[in-house]
Amino acid sequence: VVFCCPSRSYGNFVDNLRLYVRGGSGGMGLPRLGGQGGKGGDVWVVAQKEMTLKRVKDKYPQKRFIAGVGTNSSVRALRGQKGEDQEVLAPPGITVTNDDGKVLGELNTEGDRVLVARGGRGGSYHSEFLPSKGQTSQIRLDLKLIADLGMVGFPNAGKSSLLTALSHAKPQIASYAFTTLRPEIGKVMYEDHKQISVADLPGLIEGAHMNRGMGHQFLKHVERTRQLLFVVDVCGFQLASKTPFRSAFEAVQLLIKELELYKEDLPCKPAVLVVNKMDLPDAEDKLTELQEQLLNPHKFSHLLPEDMVPKNNIVFRHVVPISAATGFGIAHLKTCIRQSLDEDASMATESLHRDKLQALRGAVPATNTLTWGPTP
């Protein structure tokens, strides 16, 4: 049985569903002939590209799906047939957990399957021909977006404008802080038909790692991106009149710290820094100052509270000044993004070749060495 329970949603975006699942019961055995009942059907979660969690929620609100019951043993068929399996279709990029947080499996590509409830055994001699019930469990389907790049930045850094400039996505854009309330995915197209996916994640706020704002709901999406695209306002940022003003350098440091506090290895991902709004007055001077600070971040760590200084700083593969509003630097940024991803792909290929070569060498048996004695 599967029915959908309350889920988290942002606008039309649903990234978490809670389900109750139950496998089918086994079939009865036949004592007088020693017949064995059929096993109950299983419940599987299966990845399918065109599915979304919102579609699952809309299609099956408070409805039940019953894994088939195993057939009873009979004179005509001493071994009962297995009950029909029940499949719950879900998009790739799903982590399946139980209510205790234990990971049952992950759906990374189309066709991946995770068993979430086994059917009961059919009745047999060992169970006095009585069948058992199927497993029952509360599970969660948790979506972590899969994209080549995840844009990370504080609100109003210009991430949505940048996504529009890079791709054909049309996220909501305005001059107030919290414009993006749900993740947006755009595709960057190249002349050789290469496509790179970019996820615009809603702006973080200080304390996101403690689930302030929409912290955990969106930090988790960063985990499933290959690389990070930091976006900062060259002139700095202030969320509200009562919050401190942060320079571009401070914004970079705080973003690294928020990722680090959520999951320590997140800042280890390859990263590109985009310095936006270069069309503003004094932008060149502020960019020069930022570049100097990035070369020696420890020298300027006093600008931040001690508990907000990152343990380890990121060495960005590229620092690219742009203006999403005017288009300045966008073509160069596309080139840098492509170079960074191609570099990773090349390293991964080389590593794979080395591993295969090493495995082949280990599989070749050592040849016997003949020792020749002195000739008579």
Coordinates of N, CA, C and O in Angstrom, one line a residue, residues 151-186 198-203 229 231-232 274 276-277 322-325 330:
M151 N 24.4 27.4 -8.4 CA 24.7 28.8 -8.0 C 24.4 29.0 -6.6 O 23.3 28.8 -6.1
V152 N 25.4 29.6 -5.9 CA 25.4 29.8 -4.5 C 25.6 31.3 -4.2 O 26.6 31.9 -4.7
G153 N 24.7 31.9 -3.5 CA 24.9 33.4 -3.2 C 23.9 33.9 -2.2 O 22.8 33.2 -2.0
F154 N 24.1 35.1 -1.7 CA 23.1 35.7 -0.8 C 22.0 36.3 -1.7 O 22.2 36.5 -2.9
P155 N 20.9 36.6 -1.1 CA 19.8 37.2 -1.9 C 20.2 38.4 -2.6 O 21.0 39.2 -2.1
N156 N 19.6 38.6 -3.8 CA 19.8 39.8 -4.6 C 21.2 40.0 -5.2 O 21.6 41.1 -5.5
A157 N 22.0 38.8 -5.2 CA 23.3 38.9 -5.8 C 23.3 38.9 -7.3 O 24.3 39.2 -8.0
G158 N 22.1 38.6 -7.8 CA 21.9 38.6 -9.3 C 22.0 37.2 -9.9 O 22.2 37.1 -11.1
K159 N 21.7 36.2 -9.1 CA 21.8 34.8 -9.6 C 20.7 34.6 -10.7 O 21.0 33.9 -11.7
S160 N 19.5 35.0 -10.4 CA 18.4 34.8 -11.4 C 18.7 35.5 -12.7 O 18.5 35.0 -13.8
S161 N 19.2 36.8 -12.6 CA 19.6 37.5 -13.8 C 20.7 36.8 -14.6 O 20.7 36.8 -15.8
L162 N 21.6 36.2 -13.8 CA 22.7 35.5 -14.5 C 22.2 34.3 -15.2 O 22.7 34.0 -16.3
L163 N 21.3 33.5 -14.5 CA 20.8 32.3 -15.1 C 20.1 32.7 -16.5 O 20.2 31.9 -17.4
T164 N 19.3 33.8 -16.5 CA 18.7 34.2 -17.7 C 19.7 34.6 -18.8 O 19.5 34.2 -19.9
A165 N 20.8 35.2 -18.4 CA 21.8 35.6 -19.3 C 22.6 34.4 -19.9 O 23.0 34.4 -21.1
L166 N 22.7 33.4 -19.1 CA 23.5 32.2 -19.5 C 22.6 31.2 -20.3 O 23.1 30.5 -21.1
S167 N 21.3 31.2 -20.0 CA 20.5 30.1 -20.5 C 19.1 30.7 -21.0 O 18.9 31.9 -21.0
H168 N 18.2 29.7 -21.3 CA 16.9 30.1 -21.7 C 15.9 30.0 -20.6 O 14.7 30.2 -20.8
A169 N 16.4 29.8 -19.3 CA 15.4 29.8 -18.2 C 14.9 31.2 -17.9 O 15.5 32.2 -18.2
K170 N 13.7 31.2 -17.4 CA 13.0 32.5 -17.1 C 12.6 32.6 -15.6 O 11.4 32.5 -15.3
P171 N 13.6 32.6 -14.7 CA 13.2 32.8 -13.3 C 12.6 34.1 -13.0 O 12.8 35.1 -13.8
Q172 N 11.9 34.3 -11.9 CA 11.4 35.5 -11.5 C 12.5 36.5 -11.0 O 13.4 36.1 -10.3
I173 N 12.5 37.7 -11.5 CA 13.6 38.6 -11.3 C 13.0 39.9 -10.8 O 12.0 40.5 -11.3
A174 N 13.5 40.5 -9.7 CA 13.1 41.7 -9.1 C 14.2 42.3 -8.3 O 15.2 41.7 -8.1
S175 N 14.0 43.6 -7.8 CA 15.1 44.2 -7.1 C 15.0 44.1 -5.6 O 15.7 44.7 -4.8
Y176 N 14.1 43.2 -5.1 CA 14.1 42.9 -3.7 C 14.7 41.6 -3.4 O 14.9 40.8 -4.3
A177 N 15.1 41.4 -2.1 CA 16.0 40.3 -1.7 C 15.5 38.9 -2.1 O 16.2 38.2 -2.9
F178 N 14.4 38.5 -1.6 CA 14.0 37.1 -1.8 C 13.1 36.9 -3.0 O 11.9 36.9 -3.0
T179 N 13.7 36.9 -4.2 CA 12.9 36.7 -5.5 C 12.8 35.2 -5.8 O 11.7 34.7 -6.0
T180 N 13.9 34.4 -5.7 CA 13.8 33.0 -6.0 C 13.4 32.3 -4.8 O 14.0 32.2 -3.8
L181 N 12.2 31.6 -4.9 CA 11.6 30.9 -3.8 C 11.7 29.4 -4.0 O 11.3 28.6 -3.2
R182 N 12.1 29.0 -5.2 CA 12.2 27.6 -5.6 C 13.3 27.4 -6.6 O 13.7 28.3 -7.3
P183 N 14.0 26.3 -6.6 CA 15.1 26.1 -7.5 C 14.7 26.2 -9.0 O 13.6 25.8 -9.3
E184 N 15.5 26.8 -9.8 CA 15.3 26.9 -11.2 C 16.5 26.2 -11.9 O 17.7 26.3 -11.5
I185 N 16.2 25.5 -13.0 CA 17.3 24.8 -13.8 C 17.3 25.4 -15.1 O 16.3 25.6 -15.8
G186 N 18.5 25.8 -15.6 CA 18.7 26.4 -16.9 C 19.8 25.5 -17.6 O 20.6 24.9 -17.0
V198 N 22.6 24.3 -15.1 CA 22.9 25.2 -14.0 C 21.7 25.4 -13.1 O 20.6 25.6 -13.6
A199 N 21.8 25.2 -11.8 CA 20.7 25.3 -10.9 C 20.9 26.6 -10.1 O 21.9 26.9 -9.5
D200 N 19.8 27.4 -10.2 CA 19.8 28.7 -9.4 C 19.0 28.3 -8.1 O 17.8 28.1 -8.1
L201 N 19.8 28.3 -7.0 CA 19.2 27.9 -5.7 C 18.9 29.2 -5.0 O 19.6 30.2 -5.1
P202 N 17.7 29.2 -4.3 CA 17.3 30.4 -3.6 C 18.4 31.0 -2.7 O 19.2 30.2 -2.1
G203 N 18.4 32.3 -2.5 CA 19.5 33.0 -1.8 C 19.6 32.5 -0.3 O 18.6 32.3 0.4
L229 N 29.1 27.5 -8.3 CA 29.2 28.8 -9.0 C 28.8 29.9 -7.9 O 27.6 30.1 -7.7
V231 N 28.2 33.5 -6.6 CA 27.8 34.7 -7.2 C 27.7 35.8 -6.1 O 27.0 35.6 -5.1
V232 N 28.5 36.9 -6.2 CA 28.5 37.9 -5.2 C 28.3 39.3 -5.9 O 28.7 39.4 -7.1
V274 N 31.9 34.3 -9.5 CA 31.3 35.3 -10.4 C 31.1 36.6 -9.6 O 30.4 36.6 -8.6
N276 N 29.5 39.9 -9.8 CA 28.4 40.5 -10.6 C 28.3 42.0 -10.3 O 28.8 42.6 -9.4
K277 N 27.5 42.7 -11.2 CA 27.1 44.1 -11.1 C 28.3 45.0 -11.4 O 28.5 46.0 -10.7
I322 N 31.5 40.2 -14.1 CA 30.5 40.2 -15.1 C 29.4 41.3 -14.8 O 29.4 41.8 -13.7
S323 N 28.6 41.6 -15.7 CA 27.4 42.3 -15.5 C 26.2 41.6 -16.1 O 26.1 41.6 -17.4
A324 N 25.4 40.9 -15.3 CA 24.3 40.2 -15.9 C 23.3 41.1 -16.6 O 22.6 40.7 -17.5
A325 N 23.2 42.4 -16.1 CA 22.3 43.3 -16.7 C 22.7 43.8 -18.1 O 21.8 43.9 -18.9
I330 N 29.8 37.7 -19.9 CA 29.0 36.5 -20.0 C 29.6 35.5 -20.9 O 29.8 34.3 -20.5

